Amino acid sequence: DIQMTQSPSSLSASVGDRVTITCRASQGISDYLAWFQQKPGKAPKSLIYDASRLQSGVPSRFSGSGSGTYFTLTISSLQPEDFATYYCQQYRTYPLTFGGGTKVEIK
Amino acid sequence: EVQLVESGGALVQPGGSLRLSCAASGFTLSNYWMSWVRQTPEKGLEWVANIKQDGSETYYVDSVKGRFTLSRDNIRNSLFLRVNSLRAEDTAVYYCARGRFRGGATYFDLWGLGTLVTVSS
């Protein structure tokens, strides 16, 4: 199975900060990497697929990059509604696997 | 409105069974792969199973093979997960998710709110 490792597991940031979350795959997954946002009690929301493609309706302050085993999710200017937990997911092969999550908290 | 609504979660004893359902609305279910993903505070998100648009292919995580069965009814816009021989480690919130096939498998572009399955005596 492909292991997905996210870092950090949590971070504190202020509104307006630039935030970067990393996701590493235990083996190469090309660009078959998605990012999700989840708020407490809410359904996960898809943000990015194919490592860098923004889902329709997702603000442009979100961006993704990477290929192979190393990926990043960047929020260029953190907004109040962005405080949430973020997950990566690989879909190169079964079983589909997720990172452990990064909780973004208010500083 | 495009949405997925899960139901069927309950408290069940070890060894018991449940049928989870997912009602799709606002889109044509037959156009999409569909999935179940579960979540616990301890293990995080875990993919459980996938089913192709016409039901001709299904995939499962090893820990549920032989115990869980995924099916769909495209006429009724519904997805089902039959869960048998339940174990304590199956306790989780179960999410229905819509899949987009890319590369070798799917990512999820729409999720439901989830239904809670608790396995305990």
PDB file of C-alpha atoms in Angstrom:
ATOM      1  CA  ASP A   1       0.000   0.000   0.000  1.00  0.00           C
ATOM      2  CA  ILE A   2       1.099   3.570  -0.680  1.00  0.00           C
ATOM      3  CA  GLN A   3       1.581   5.519   2.554  1.00  0.00           C
ATOM      4  CA  MET A   4       0.765   9.217   2.536  1.00  0.00           C
ATOM      5  CA  THR A   5       2.511  11.375   5.129  1.00  0.00           C
ATOM      6  CA  GLN A   6       1.398  14.914   5.791  1.00  0.00           C
ATOM      7  CA  SER A   7       3.273  17.587   7.672  1.00  0.00           C
ATOM      8  CA  PRO A   8       2.832  19.365   9.881  1.00  0.00           C
ATOM      9  CA  SER A   9      -0.010  17.616  11.705  1.00  0.00           C
ATOM     10  CA  SER A  10      -1.177  21.011  12.929  1.00  0.00           C
ATOM     11  CA  LEU A  11      -0.223  24.636  12.580  1.00  0.00           C
ATOM     12  CA  SER A  12      -1.294  27.987  13.947  1.00  0.00           C
ATOM     13  CA  ALA A  13      -1.560  30.936  11.604  1.00  0.00           C
ATOM     14  CA  SER A  14      -3.132  34.348  11.330  1.00  0.00           C
ATOM     15  CA  VAL A  15      -5.561  35.728   8.798  1.00  0.00           C
ATOM     16  CA  GLY A  16      -3.556  36.888   5.810  1.00  0.00           C
ATOM     17  CA  ASP A  17      -0.682  34.455   6.350  1.00  0.00           C
ATOM     18  CA  ARG A  18       0.694  32.260   3.607  1.00  0.00           C
ATOM     19  CA  VAL A  19       0.360  28.617   4.619  1.00  0.00           C
ATOM     20  CA  THR A  20       1.993  25.561   3.049  1.00  0.00           C
ATOM     21  CA  ILE A  21       1.163  21.942   3.847  1.00  0.00           C
ATOM     22  CA  THR A  22       3.234  19.068   2.521  1.00  0.00           C
ATOM     23  CA  CYS A  23       2.251  15.532   1.562  1.00  0.00           C
ATOM     24  CA  ARG A  24       4.731  12.791   0.770  1.00  0.00           C
ATOM     25  CA  ALA A  25       3.953   9.465  -0.892  1.00  0.00           C
ATOM     26  CA  SER A  26       5.904   6.326  -0.032  1.00  0.00           C
ATOM     27  CA  GLN A  27       6.278   5.644  -3.758  1.00  0.00           C
ATOM     28  CA  GLY A  28       5.780   7.613  -6.926  1.00  0.00           C
ATOM     29  CA  ILE A  29       2.186   8.463  -7.759  1.00  0.00           C
ATOM     30  CA  SER A  30       2.755  10.776 -10.743  1.00  0.00           C
ATOM     31  CA  ASP A  31       0.281  13.618 -10.225  1.00  0.00           C
ATOM     32  CA  TYR A  32      -2.615  11.479  -8.973  1.00  0.00           C
ATOM     33  CA  LEU A  33      -3.012  13.474  -5.796  1.00  0.00           C
ATOM     34  CA  ALA A  34      -6.063  15.242  -4.392  1.00  0.00           C
ATOM     35  CA  TRP A  35      -6.540  17.670  -1.503  1.00  0.00           C
ATOM     36  CA  PHE A  36      -9.636  17.990   0.696  1.00  0.00           C
ATOM     37  CA  GLN A  37     -10.798  20.393   3.353  1.00  0.00           C
ATOM     38  CA  GLN A  38     -12.923  19.290   6.301  1.00  0.00           C
ATOM     39  CA  LYS A  39     -14.597  21.399   8.968  1.00  0.00           C
ATOM     40  CA  PRO A  40     -16.055  19.893  12.163  1.00  0.00           C
ATOM     41  CA  GLY A  41     -19.405  18.234  11.528  1.00  0.00           C
ATOM     42  CA  LYS A  42     -19.249  18.966   7.804  1.00  0.00           C
ATOM     43  CA  ALA A  43     -18.706  16.827   4.743  1.00  0.00           C
ATOM     44  CA  PRO A  44     -15.186  16.913   3.308  1.00  0.00           C
ATOM     45  CA  LYS A  45     -14.860  19.338   0.425  1.00  0.00           C
ATOM     46  CA  SER A  46     -12.733  18.677  -2.623  1.00  0.00           C
ATOM     47  CA  LEU A  47     -10.190  21.417  -3.333  1.00  0.00           C
ATOM     48  CA  ILE A  48      -7.624  20.136  -5.810  1.00  0.00           C
ATOM     49  CA  TYR A  49      -7.142  17.102  -8.046  1.00  0.00           C
ATOM     50  CA  ASP A  50      -4.313  15.961 -10.319  1.00  0.00           C
ATOM     51  CA  ALA A  51      -1.976  17.675  -7.832  1.00  0.00           C
ATOM     52  CA  SER A  52      -2.608  21.176  -9.126  1.00  0.00           C
ATOM     53  CA  ARG A  53      -6.054  21.441 -10.738  1.00  0.00           C
ATOM     54  CA  LEU A  54      -8.536  23.526  -8.781  1.00  0.00           C
ATOM     55  CA  GLN A  55     -12.032  22.156  -8.342  1.00  0.00           C
ATOM     56  CA  SER A  56     -14.749  24.378  -9.707  1.00  0.00           C
ATOM     57  CA  GLY A  57     -15.735  27.056  -7.218  1.00  0.00           C
ATOM     58  CA  VAL A  58     -12.588  26.801  -5.078  1.00  0.00           C
ATOM     59  CA  PRO A  59     -10.973  30.194  -4.440  1.00  0.00           C
ATOM     60  CA  SER A  60      -7.757  30.910  -6.310  1.00  0.00           C
ATOM     61  CA  ARG A  61      -5.849  31.488  -3.051  1.00  0.00           C
ATOM     62  CA  PHE A  62      -5.625  27.684  -2.913  1.00  0.00           C
ATOM     63  CA  SER A  63      -2.962  26.077  -5.070  1.00  0.00           C
ATOM     64  CA  GLY A  64      -1.290  22.708  -5.328  1.00  0.00           C
ATOM     65  CA  SER A  65       1.979  21.550  -6.765  1.00  0.00           C
ATOM     66  CA  GLY A  66       4.225  18.536  -6.966  1.00  0.00           C
ATOM     67  CA  SER A  67       4.668  15.251  -8.718  1.00  0.00           C
ATOM     68  CA  GLY A  68       6.066  11.842  -7.933  1.00  0.00           C
ATOM     69  CA  THR A  69       6.405  11.651  -4.159  1.00  0.00           C
ATOM     70  CA  TYR A  70       6.354  15.255  -2.930  1.00  0.00           C
ATOM     71  CA  PHE A  71       3.349  17.571  -2.995  1.00  0.00           C
ATOM     72  CA  THR A  72       2.299  20.840  -1.432  1.00  0.00           C
ATOM     73  CA  LEU A  73      -0.952  22.675  -0.784  1.00  0.00           C
ATOM     74  CA  THR A  74      -0.565  26.432  -0.400  1.00  0.00           C
ATOM     75  CA  ILE A  75      -3.072  28.982   0.825  1.00  0.00           C
ATOM     76  CA  SER A  76      -1.712  32.311  -0.329  1.00  0.00           C
ATOM     77  CA  SER A  77      -3.618  34.501   2.124  1.00  0.00           C
ATOM     78  CA  LEU A  78      -5.432  32.648   4.895  1.00  0.00           C
ATOM     79  CA  GLN A  79      -9.046  33.663   5.372  1.00  0.00           C
ATOM     80  CA  PRO A  80     -11.267  33.057   8.437  1.00  0.00           C
ATOM     81  CA  GLU A  81     -13.232  30.373   6.586  1.00  0.00           C
ATOM     82  CA  ASP A  82     -10.025  28.433   5.833  1.00  0.00           C
ATOM     83  CA  PHE A  83      -9.494  27.270   9.406  1.00  0.00           C
ATOM     84  CA  ALA A  84     -10.100  23.540   8.991  1.00  0.00           C
ATOM     85  CA  THR A  85      -8.338  20.214   8.585  1.00  0.00           C
ATOM     86  CA  TYR A  86      -6.752  19.405   5.235  1.00  0.00           C
ATOM     87  CA  TYR A  87      -6.110  15.933   3.813  1.00  0.00           C
ATOM     88  CA  CYS A  88      -4.265  14.594   0.806  1.00  0.00           C
ATOM     89  CA  GLN A  89      -5.281  11.418  -1.053  1.00  0.00           C
ATOM     90  CA  GLN A  90      -3.505   9.359  -3.693  1.00  0.00           C
ATOM     91  CA  TYR A  91      -5.436   7.689  -6.507  1.00  0.00           C
ATOM     92  CA  ARG A  92      -2.552   6.171  -8.445  1.00  0.00           C
ATOM     93  CA  THR A  93      -3.588   2.690  -7.351  1.00  0.00           C
ATOM     94  CA  TYR A  94      -5.754   0.697  -4.976  1.00  0.00           C
ATOM     95  CA  PRO A  95      -6.092   0.793  -2.065  1.00  0.00           C
ATOM     96  CA  LEU A  96      -6.762   4.509  -2.161  1.00  0.00           C
ATOM     97  CA  THR A  97      -4.991   6.104   0.774  1.00  0.00           C
ATOM     98  CA  PHE A  98      -5.129   9.374   2.673  1.00  0.00           C
ATOM     99  CA  GLY A  99      -2.707  11.462   4.635  1.00  0.00           C
ATOM    100  CA  GLY A 100      -3.250  11.866   8.353  1.00  0.00           C
ATOM    101  CA  GLY A 101      -4.468  15.430   8.066  1.00  0.00           C
ATOM    102  CA  THR A 102      -3.191  18.911   8.910  1.00  0.00           C
ATOM    103  CA  LYS A 103      -5.266  21.021  11.256  1.00  0.00           C
ATOM    104  CA  VAL A 104      -5.001  24.739  10.560  1.00  0.00           C
ATOM    105  CA  GLU A 105      -5.846  26.739  13.678  1.00  0.00           C
ATOM    106  CA  ILE A 106      -6.152  30.409  14.465  1.00  0.00           C
ATOM    107  CA  LYS A 107      -3.098  31.954  16.081  1.00  0.00           C
TER     108      LYS A 107
ATOM    109  CA  GLU B   1     -29.103  20.654  -5.298  1.00  0.00           C
ATOM    110  CA  VAL B   2     -26.223  18.271  -5.909  1.00  0.00           C
ATOM    111  CA  GLN B   3     -25.857  16.162  -2.801  1.00  0.00           C
ATOM    112  CA  LEU B   4     -25.347  12.757  -1.245  1.00  0.00           C
ATOM    113  CA  VAL B   5     -27.296  11.687   1.827  1.00  0.00           C
ATOM    114  CA  GLU B   6     -26.280   8.605   3.782  1.00  0.00           C
ATOM    115  CA  SER B   7     -28.483   6.595   6.103  1.00  0.00           C
ATOM    116  CA  GLY B   8     -28.567   3.276   7.890  1.00  0.00           C
ATOM    117  CA  GLY B   9     -25.907   3.763  10.522  1.00  0.00           C
ATOM    118  CA  ALA B  10     -26.670   2.338  13.957  1.00  0.00           C
ATOM    119  CA  LEU B  11     -25.354   0.734  17.111  1.00  0.00           C
ATOM    120  CA  VAL B  12     -24.833  -2.959  16.398  1.00  0.00           C
ATOM    121  CA  GLN B  13     -23.295  -5.835  18.286  1.00  0.00           C
ATOM    122  CA  PRO B  14     -20.067  -7.497  17.131  1.00  0.00           C
ATOM    123  CA  GLY B  15     -20.878 -10.021  14.431  1.00  0.00           C
ATOM    124  CA  GLY B  16     -23.957  -8.108  13.377  1.00  0.00           C
ATOM    125  CA  SER B  17     -24.965  -6.664  10.027  1.00  0.00           C
ATOM    126  CA  LEU B  18     -26.194  -3.404   8.573  1.00  0.00           C
ATOM    127  CA  ARG B  19     -27.172  -1.995   5.220  1.00  0.00           C
ATOM    128  CA  LEU B  20     -25.935   1.521   4.592  1.00  0.00           C
ATOM    129  CA  SER B  21     -27.642   3.572   1.911  1.00  0.00           C
ATOM    130  CA  CYS B  22     -26.662   6.676  -0.001  1.00  0.00           C
ATOM    131  CA  ALA B  23     -29.229   8.721  -1.907  1.00  0.00           C
ATOM    132  CA  ALA B  24     -27.867  10.841  -4.724  1.00  0.00           C
ATOM    133  CA  SER B  25     -29.660  13.902  -6.039  1.00  0.00           C
ATOM    134  CA  GLY B  26     -28.957  16.695  -8.472  1.00  0.00           C
ATOM    135  CA  PHE B  27     -26.851  14.569 -10.828  1.00  0.00           C
ATOM    136  CA  THR B  28     -27.054  11.347 -12.814  1.00  0.00           C
ATOM    137  CA  LEU B  29     -25.626   8.599 -10.651  1.00  0.00           C
ATOM    138  CA  SER B  30     -24.966   6.295 -13.601  1.00  0.00           C
ATOM    139  CA  ASN B  31     -22.273   8.671 -14.890  1.00  0.00           C
ATOM    140  CA  TYR B  32     -20.006   8.237 -11.891  1.00  0.00           C
ATOM    141  CA  TRP B  33     -17.893   5.821  -9.947  1.00  0.00           C
ATOM    142  CA  MET B  34     -19.084   5.771  -6.353  1.00  0.00           C
ATOM    143  CA  SER B  35     -17.315   5.031  -3.115  1.00  0.00           C
ATOM    144  CA  TRP B  36     -17.553   4.596   0.626  1.00  0.00           C
ATOM    145  CA  VAL B  37     -14.916   6.121   2.863  1.00  0.00           C
ATOM    146  CA  ARG B  38     -14.881   5.841   6.651  1.00  0.00           C
ATOM    147  CA  GLN B  39     -13.364   8.025   9.324  1.00  0.00           C
ATOM    148  CA  THR B  40     -12.355   7.597  12.941  1.00  0.00           C
ATOM    149  CA  PRO B  41     -10.431   9.949  15.222  1.00  0.00           C
ATOM    150  CA  GLU B  42      -7.793   7.245  15.690  1.00  0.00           C
ATOM    151  CA  LYS B  43      -7.223   6.079  12.095  1.00  0.00           C
ATOM    152  CA  GLY B  44      -8.363   9.130  10.160  1.00  0.00           C
ATOM    153  CA  LEU B  45      -9.835   8.662   6.692  1.00  0.00           C
ATOM    154  CA  GLU B  46      -9.875   5.153   5.233  1.00  0.00           C
ATOM    155  CA  TRP B  47     -11.170   4.251   1.793  1.00  0.00           C
ATOM    156  CA  VAL B  48     -13.514   1.265   1.997  1.00  0.00           C
ATOM    157  CA  ALA B  49     -14.855   0.402  -1.453  1.00  0.00           C
ATOM    158  CA  ASN B  50     -15.421   1.585  -5.032  1.00  0.00           C
ATOM    159  CA  ILE B  51     -17.968   0.615  -7.663  1.00  0.00           C
ATOM    160  CA  LYS B  52     -17.911   1.388 -11.359  1.00  0.00           C
ATOM    161  CA  GLN B  53     -20.730   3.237 -13.097  1.00  0.00           C
ATOM    162  CA  ASP B  54     -22.506   0.080 -14.268  1.00  0.00           C
ATOM    163  CA  GLY B  55     -21.627  -2.002 -11.211  1.00  0.00           C
ATOM    164  CA  SER B  56     -19.377  -4.306 -13.261  1.00  0.00           C
ATOM    165  CA  GLU B  57     -16.292  -3.642 -11.128  1.00  0.00           C
ATOM    166  CA  THR B  58     -15.910  -3.337  -7.389  1.00  0.00           C
ATOM    167  CA  TYR B  59     -12.829  -2.833  -5.252  1.00  0.00           C
ATOM    168  CA  TYR B  60     -12.417  -3.170  -1.493  1.00  0.00           C
ATOM    169  CA  VAL B  61      -9.822  -2.459   1.134  1.00  0.00           C
ATOM    170  CA  ASP B  62      -8.374  -5.749   2.372  1.00  0.00           C
ATOM    171  CA  SER B  63      -9.816  -5.397   5.887  1.00  0.00           C
ATOM    172  CA  VAL B  64     -13.413  -5.592   4.623  1.00  0.00           C
ATOM    173  CA  LYS B  65     -13.085  -8.086   1.773  1.00  0.00           C
ATOM    174  CA  GLY B  66     -15.554 -10.935   2.184  1.00  0.00           C
ATOM    175  CA  ARG B  67     -17.580  -8.985   4.760  1.00  0.00           C
ATOM    176  CA  PHE B  68     -18.741  -5.848   2.926  1.00  0.00           C
ATOM    177  CA  THR B  69     -20.616  -5.747  -0.386  1.00  0.00           C
ATOM    178  CA  LEU B  70     -21.071  -2.598  -2.431  1.00  0.00           C
ATOM    179  CA  SER B  71     -23.936  -2.310  -4.895  1.00  0.00           C
ATOM    180  CA  ARG B  72     -25.870   0.383  -6.689  1.00  0.00           C
ATOM    181  CA  ASP B  73     -29.277   1.057  -8.199  1.00  0.00           C
ATOM    182  CA  ASN B  74     -28.853   3.686 -10.898  1.00  0.00           C
ATOM    183  CA  ILE B  75     -32.594   3.814 -11.566  1.00  0.00           C
ATOM    184  CA  ARG B  76     -33.253   4.805  -7.962  1.00  0.00           C
ATOM    185  CA  ASN B  77     -30.084   6.941  -7.743  1.00  0.00           C
ATOM    186  CA  SER B  78     -28.904   4.961  -4.763  1.00  0.00           C
ATOM    187  CA  LEU B  79     -25.768   3.291  -3.480  1.00  0.00           C
ATOM    188  CA  PHE B  80     -25.699   0.527  -0.888  1.00  0.00           C
ATOM    189  CA  LEU B  81     -23.100  -1.011   1.384  1.00  0.00           C
ATOM    190  CA  ARG B  82     -23.982  -4.287   3.024  1.00  0.00           C
ATOM    191  CA  VAL B  83     -21.744  -4.756   6.056  1.00  0.00           C
ATOM    192  CA  ASN B  84     -21.598  -8.180   7.686  1.00  0.00           C
ATOM    193  CA  SER B  85     -19.602  -9.760  10.507  1.00  0.00           C
ATOM    194  CA  LEU B  86     -19.020  -6.359  12.035  1.00  0.00           C
ATOM    195  CA  ARG B  87     -16.053  -5.819  14.327  1.00  0.00           C
ATOM    196  CA  ALA B  88     -15.235  -3.136  16.849  1.00  0.00           C
ATOM    197  CA  GLU B  89     -12.664  -1.743  14.427  1.00  0.00           C
ATOM    198  CA  ASP B  90     -15.433  -1.075  11.886  1.00  0.00           C
ATOM    199  CA  THR B  91     -16.785   1.632  14.170  1.00  0.00           C
ATOM    200  CA  ALA B  92     -16.607   4.850  12.166  1.00  0.00           C
ATOM    201  CA  VAL B  93     -18.481   7.545  10.342  1.00  0.00           C
ATOM    202  CA  TYR B  94     -19.150   6.171   6.866  1.00  0.00           C
ATOM    203  CA  TYR B  95     -19.181   8.663   4.007  1.00  0.00           C
ATOM    204  CA  CYS B  96     -20.593   8.155   0.558  1.00  0.00           C
ATOM    205  CA  ALA B  97     -18.478   9.881  -2.076  1.00  0.00           C
ATOM    206  CA  ARG B  98     -18.694  10.501  -5.796  1.00  0.00           C
ATOM    207  CA  GLY B  99     -15.635   9.419  -7.717  1.00  0.00           C
ATOM    208  CA  ARG B 100     -13.818  10.722 -10.743  1.00  0.00           C
ATOM    209  CA  PHE B 101     -11.649   8.188 -12.528  1.00  0.00           C
ATOM    210  CA  ARG B 102      -8.131   9.382 -13.230  1.00  0.00           C
ATOM    211  CA  GLY B 103      -4.973   7.326 -13.655  1.00  0.00           C
ATOM    212  CA  GLY B 104      -5.595   4.003 -11.992  1.00  0.00           C
ATOM    213  CA  ALA B 105      -8.428   4.870  -9.632  1.00  0.00           C
ATOM    214  CA  THR B 106     -10.637   7.671  -8.396  1.00  0.00           C
ATOM    215  CA  TYR B 107     -10.540  10.844  -6.397  1.00  0.00           C
ATOM    216  CA  PHE B 108     -13.652  12.185  -4.713  1.00  0.00           C
ATOM    217  CA  ASP B 109     -15.330  15.382  -5.822  1.00  0.00           C
ATOM    218  CA  LEU B 110     -18.496  15.205  -3.723  1.00  0.00           C
ATOM    219  CA  TRP B 111     -19.072  13.831  -0.242  1.00  0.00           C
ATOM    220  CA  GLY B 112     -22.089  13.225   1.943  1.00  0.00           C
ATOM    221  CA  LEU B 113     -22.380  14.160   5.599  1.00  0.00           C
ATOM    222  CA  GLY B 114     -21.855  10.604   6.763  1.00  0.00           C
ATOM    223  CA  THR B 115     -23.645   8.019   8.880  1.00  0.00           C
ATOM    224  CA  LEU B 116     -22.296   6.644  12.157  1.00  0.00           C
ATOM    225  CA  VAL B 117     -21.763   2.939  12.639  1.00  0.00           C
ATOM    226  CA  THR B 118     -20.946   1.857  16.174  1.00  0.00           C
ATOM    227  CA  VAL B 119     -20.008  -1.752  16.865  1.00  0.00           C
ATOM    228  CA  SER B 120     -20.230  -2.555  20.541  1.00  0.00           C
ATOM    229  CA  SER B 121     -21.770  -5.064  22.915  1.00  0.00           C
TER     230      SER B 121
END
